[in-house]
Amino acid sequence: GESVGLHLPTLSVQEGDNSIINCAYSNSASDYFIWYKQESGKGPQFIIDIRSNMDKRQGQRVTVLLNKTVKHLSLQIAATQPGDSAVYFCAENKGNTPLVFGKGTRLSVIA
Amino acid sequence: DVKVTQSSRYLVKRTGEKVFLECVQDMDHENMFWYRQDPGLGLRLIYFSYDVKMKEKGDIPEGYSVSREKKERFSLILESASTNQTSMYLCASSPLGTRGQFFGPGTRLTVL
């Protein structure tokens, strides 16, 4: 069963460095993946998404990599800034089923 | 820009009270969702709806019900609030055929 009060995995990076946030997903049939950023006191905001027919997709300062063989998703943030400090969630789904969210990773940027 | 609004940012209720959490979206989205978010547990789906008058149970529907009488509004109801329902509640919406969801700012509910 689930535990209460689990600590979020935390990643601390120096301002200006690149960040890599990882996510392992569970359903090998999932064909859509998405990353959200959640700042303190706000709802999650869309960052980038990728479909299973792609391995990589780039946005502005962000890149998502998908490795279907090992069911792994990563979010790379280039030149991390203080404003990138937040909790990052990955999510997956197949077809029209609801998104299934990971538990999140807290990114802390050290100025 | 898509706007998803939730009726309250903070709410304090007593055990046994009936609680209504309201969510409204202004982009004519067909799909709407309610999640609760607890530290270390991520987002867990309570209920969702793909159309007016339709509702589907998510992963943790016990103790909750929903209402979708109008396309833009999706209400979450706690029939008899309990302390273990203290949580952050997030509403989201998405257009038909689109996977990505737009989230509201959340309602932090405390049940005493």
Coordinates of C-alpha atoms in Angstrom, one line a residue:
Chain A
G1 CA 0.0 0.0 0.0
E2 CA 0.9 3.6 -0.2
S3 CA 2.8 5.4 2.6
V4 CA 1.7 8.7 4.0
G5 CA 4.1 11.6 4.1
L6 CA 6.7 10.4 1.6
H7 CA 9.4 12.8 0.8
L8 CA 9.6 13.9 -2.8
P9 CA 12.7 13.0 -4.7
T10 CA 14.7 16.2 -4.8
L11 CA 17.2 17.5 -7.4
S12 CA 19.4 20.4 -6.6
V13 CA 21.2 22.2 -9.4
Q14 CA 23.4 25.2 -9.7
E15 CA 21.9 28.1 -11.6
G16 CA 23.1 27.9 -15.2
D17 CA 23.7 24.2 -15.2
N18 CA 21.5 21.7 -17.0
S19 CA 18.9 19.7 -15.1
I20 CA 17.7 16.2 -15.9
I21 CA 14.6 14.9 -14.2
N22 CA 13.7 11.3 -14.7
C23 CA 10.5 9.3 -14.7
A24 CA 9.9 5.6 -14.9
Y25 CA 6.4 4.7 -16.3
S26 CA 4.5 1.5 -15.7
N27 CA 2.3 0.8 -18.7
S28 CA 4.1 -0.4 -21.8
A29 CA 0.9 0.3 -23.8
S30 CA 1.0 4.0 -23.0
D31 CA 1.3 6.1 -26.2
Y32 CA 1.3 9.6 -24.8
F33 CA 3.5 11.3 -22.2
I34 CA 3.5 14.7 -20.7
W35 CA 5.5 16.8 -18.3
Y36 CA 4.0 19.3 -15.9
K37 CA 5.6 22.0 -13.7
Q38 CA 3.9 22.9 -10.4
E39 CA 5.1 26.0 -8.6
S40 CA 4.3 26.5 -4.9
G41 CA 0.6 27.4 -4.4
K42 CA -0.3 26.9 -8.1
G43 CA -1.9 24.2 -10.2
P44 CA 0.3 22.1 -12.6
Q45 CA 1.3 23.8 -15.9
F46 CA 2.0 22.0 -19.2
I47 CA 5.6 22.0 -20.2
I48 CA 6.0 19.6 -23.1
D49 CA 4.5 16.3 -24.4
I50 CA 5.6 13.5 -26.6
R51 CA 3.9 10.6 -28.4
S52 CA 5.3 7.1 -28.4
N53 CA 6.2 7.3 -32.1
M54 CA 9.0 9.8 -31.2
D55 CA 12.1 9.4 -29.1
K56 CA 12.9 13.1 -28.5
R57 CA 11.1 16.4 -28.6
Q58 CA 12.4 19.8 -28.0
G59 CA 10.8 23.0 -26.7
Q60 CA 12.2 26.2 -25.5
R61 CA 15.0 25.3 -23.1
V62 CA 13.4 21.9 -22.5
T63 CA 13.9 18.5 -24.1
V64 CA 11.9 15.3 -23.4
L65 CA 13.5 12.0 -24.2
L66 CA 11.5 8.7 -24.3
N67 CA 13.0 5.3 -24.1
K68 CA 10.2 2.8 -24.6
T69 CA 12.5 -0.2 -24.2
V70 CA 13.1 0.5 -20.5
K71 CA 9.9 2.6 -20.0
H72 CA 11.8 5.7 -19.1
L73 CA 11.1 9.4 -19.7
S74 CA 13.3 12.3 -18.9
L75 CA 13.0 16.0 -19.0
Q76 CA 16.1 18.1 -19.6
I77 CA 16.2 21.8 -18.8
A78 CA 19.0 23.8 -20.3
A79 CA 20.6 26.6 -18.4
T80 CA 18.5 26.2 -15.3
Q81 CA 17.2 29.4 -13.8
P82 CA 15.7 30.2 -10.3
G83 CA 12.3 30.4 -11.9
D84 CA 12.6 26.7 -12.8
S85 CA 12.4 25.8 -9.1
A86 CA 9.2 23.7 -8.8
V87 CA 7.8 20.2 -8.6
Y88 CA 7.8 18.4 -11.9
F89 CA 5.4 15.6 -12.7
C90 CA 5.4 13.2 -15.6
A91 CA 2.1 11.6 -16.8
E92 CA 1.2 8.9 -19.3
N93 CA -1.9 7.5 -20.9
K94 CA -3.2 5.3 -23.8
G95 CA -6.0 6.4 -26.0
N96 CA -8.8 8.3 -24.3
T97 CA -8.0 7.0 -20.8
P98 CA -7.2 9.5 -18.0
L99 CA -3.6 10.5 -17.5
V100 CA -1.7 8.6 -14.8
F101 CA 0.7 10.9 -12.9
G102 CA 4.0 10.1 -11.3
K103 CA 4.7 11.3 -7.7
G104 CA 6.8 14.2 -8.8
T105 CA 10.4 15.5 -8.3
R106 CA 11.3 18.7 -6.6
L107 CA 13.8 20.8 -8.4
S108 CA 15.7 23.4 -6.4
V109 CA 17.9 25.8 -8.1
I110 CA 20.9 27.2 -6.2
A111 CA 21.7 30.8 -7.1
Chain B
D1 CA -5.7 31.4 -22.7
V2 CA -7.6 28.6 -21.2
K3 CA -8.9 29.5 -17.8
V4 CA -9.9 26.9 -15.2
T5 CA -11.2 28.5 -12.0
Q6 CA -12.0 26.9 -8.7
S7 CA -14.4 28.5 -6.3
S8 CA -12.1 28.7 -3.3
R9 CA -8.3 28.7 -2.7
Y10 CA -8.6 27.8 0.9
L11 CA -11.5 26.1 2.8
V12 CA -11.9 24.9 6.3
K13 CA -14.8 22.6 7.2
R14 CA -15.8 20.5 10.1
T15 CA -16.1 16.7 10.2
G16 CA -19.5 15.6 8.9
E17 CA -20.2 18.7 6.9
K18 CA -21.3 18.5 3.3
V19 CA -18.7 20.2 1.1
F20 CA -19.0 21.5 -2.4
L21 CA -16.0 22.3 -4.5
E22 CA -16.8 24.1 -7.8
C23 CA -14.8 24.2 -11.0
V24 CA -15.5 26.3 -14.1
Q25 CA -13.7 26.3 -17.4
D26 CA -14.2 28.9 -20.1
M27 CA -13.0 27.1 -23.2
D28 CA -15.9 24.8 -24.0
H29 CA -13.9 21.7 -23.1
E30 CA -15.7 18.4 -23.1
N31 CA -13.5 16.6 -20.5
M32 CA -13.2 17.6 -16.9
F33 CA -11.4 16.0 -14.0
W34 CA -11.0 16.1 -10.2
Y35 CA -7.8 15.1 -8.5
R36 CA -6.5 15.2 -4.9
Q37 CA -2.9 15.9 -4.3
D38 CA -1.1 14.8 -1.1
P39 CA 2.6 15.1 -0.3
G40 CA 4.6 12.3 -1.8
L41 CA 1.6 10.7 -3.4
G42 CA 1.3 12.8 -6.5
L43 CA -2.1 13.4 -8.2
R44 CA -4.8 10.8 -7.7
L45 CA -7.9 10.9 -9.9
I46 CA -11.2 11.0 -8.0
Y47 CA -13.8 11.4 -10.8
F48 CA -13.9 12.6 -14.4
S49 CA -16.5 13.5 -16.9
Y50 CA -16.4 13.4 -20.7
D51 CA -19.7 15.2 -21.2
V52 CA -22.6 16.9 -19.5
K53 CA -24.5 14.5 -17.2
M54 CA -21.7 11.9 -17.6
K55 CA -19.4 10.8 -14.8
E56 CA -16.8 8.1 -14.4
K57 CA -15.0 6.9 -11.2
G58 CA -11.3 7.4 -11.0
D59 CA -8.9 5.7 -8.7
I60 CA -10.2 7.0 -5.4
P61 CA -13.9 7.8 -5.6
E62 CA -14.9 6.6 -2.1
G63 CA -16.4 9.4 -0.1
Y64 CA -16.9 11.7 -3.1
S65 CA -19.5 12.4 -5.7
V66 CA -19.7 14.8 -8.6
S67 CA -22.1 16.7 -10.7
R68 CA -21.9 18.0 -14.2
E69 CA -25.1 19.7 -15.1
K70 CA -23.5 22.2 -17.5
K71 CA -20.6 21.8 -19.8
E72 CA -18.4 24.4 -18.2
R73 CA -19.0 23.4 -14.6
F74 CA -17.9 20.3 -12.7
S75 CA -18.6 20.1 -9.0
L76 CA -17.0 17.8 -6.4
I77 CA -19.1 16.9 -3.4
L78 CA -17.9 15.5 -0.1
E79 CA -21.1 14.1 1.3
S80 CA -19.8 13.9 4.9
A81 CA -16.3 15.4 5.2
S82 CA -13.8 13.5 7.2
T83 CA -10.3 14.5 8.4
N84 CA -8.6 12.1 5.9
Q85 CA -10.1 14.2 3.1
T86 CA -7.9 17.1 4.1
S87 CA -5.9 17.7 0.9
M88 CA -5.3 19.9 -2.1
Y89 CA -8.0 19.4 -4.7
L90 CA -7.2 20.1 -8.3
C91 CA -9.6 20.5 -11.2
A92 CA -8.6 20.1 -14.8
S93 CA -10.2 20.2 -18.2
S94 CA -9.3 19.2 -21.8
P95 CA -10.9 19.4 -25.2
L96 CA -12.3 16.2 -26.8
G97 CA -9.5 14.2 -28.4
T98 CA -6.7 16.1 -26.6
R99 CA -4.6 14.4 -24.0
G100 CA -3.1 17.3 -22.2
Q101 CA -5.1 18.8 -19.4
F102 CA -5.3 22.4 -18.1
F103 CA -5.4 22.8 -14.4
G104 CA -7.0 25.2 -12.0
P105 CA -5.1 26.8 -9.1
G106 CA -6.4 24.2 -6.6
T107 CA -8.4 24.4 -3.4
R108 CA -6.7 23.5 -0.2
L109 CA -9.3 21.9 2.0
T110 CA -8.8 21.4 5.7
V111 CA -11.3 19.2 7.6
L112 CA -11.2 19.7 11.4

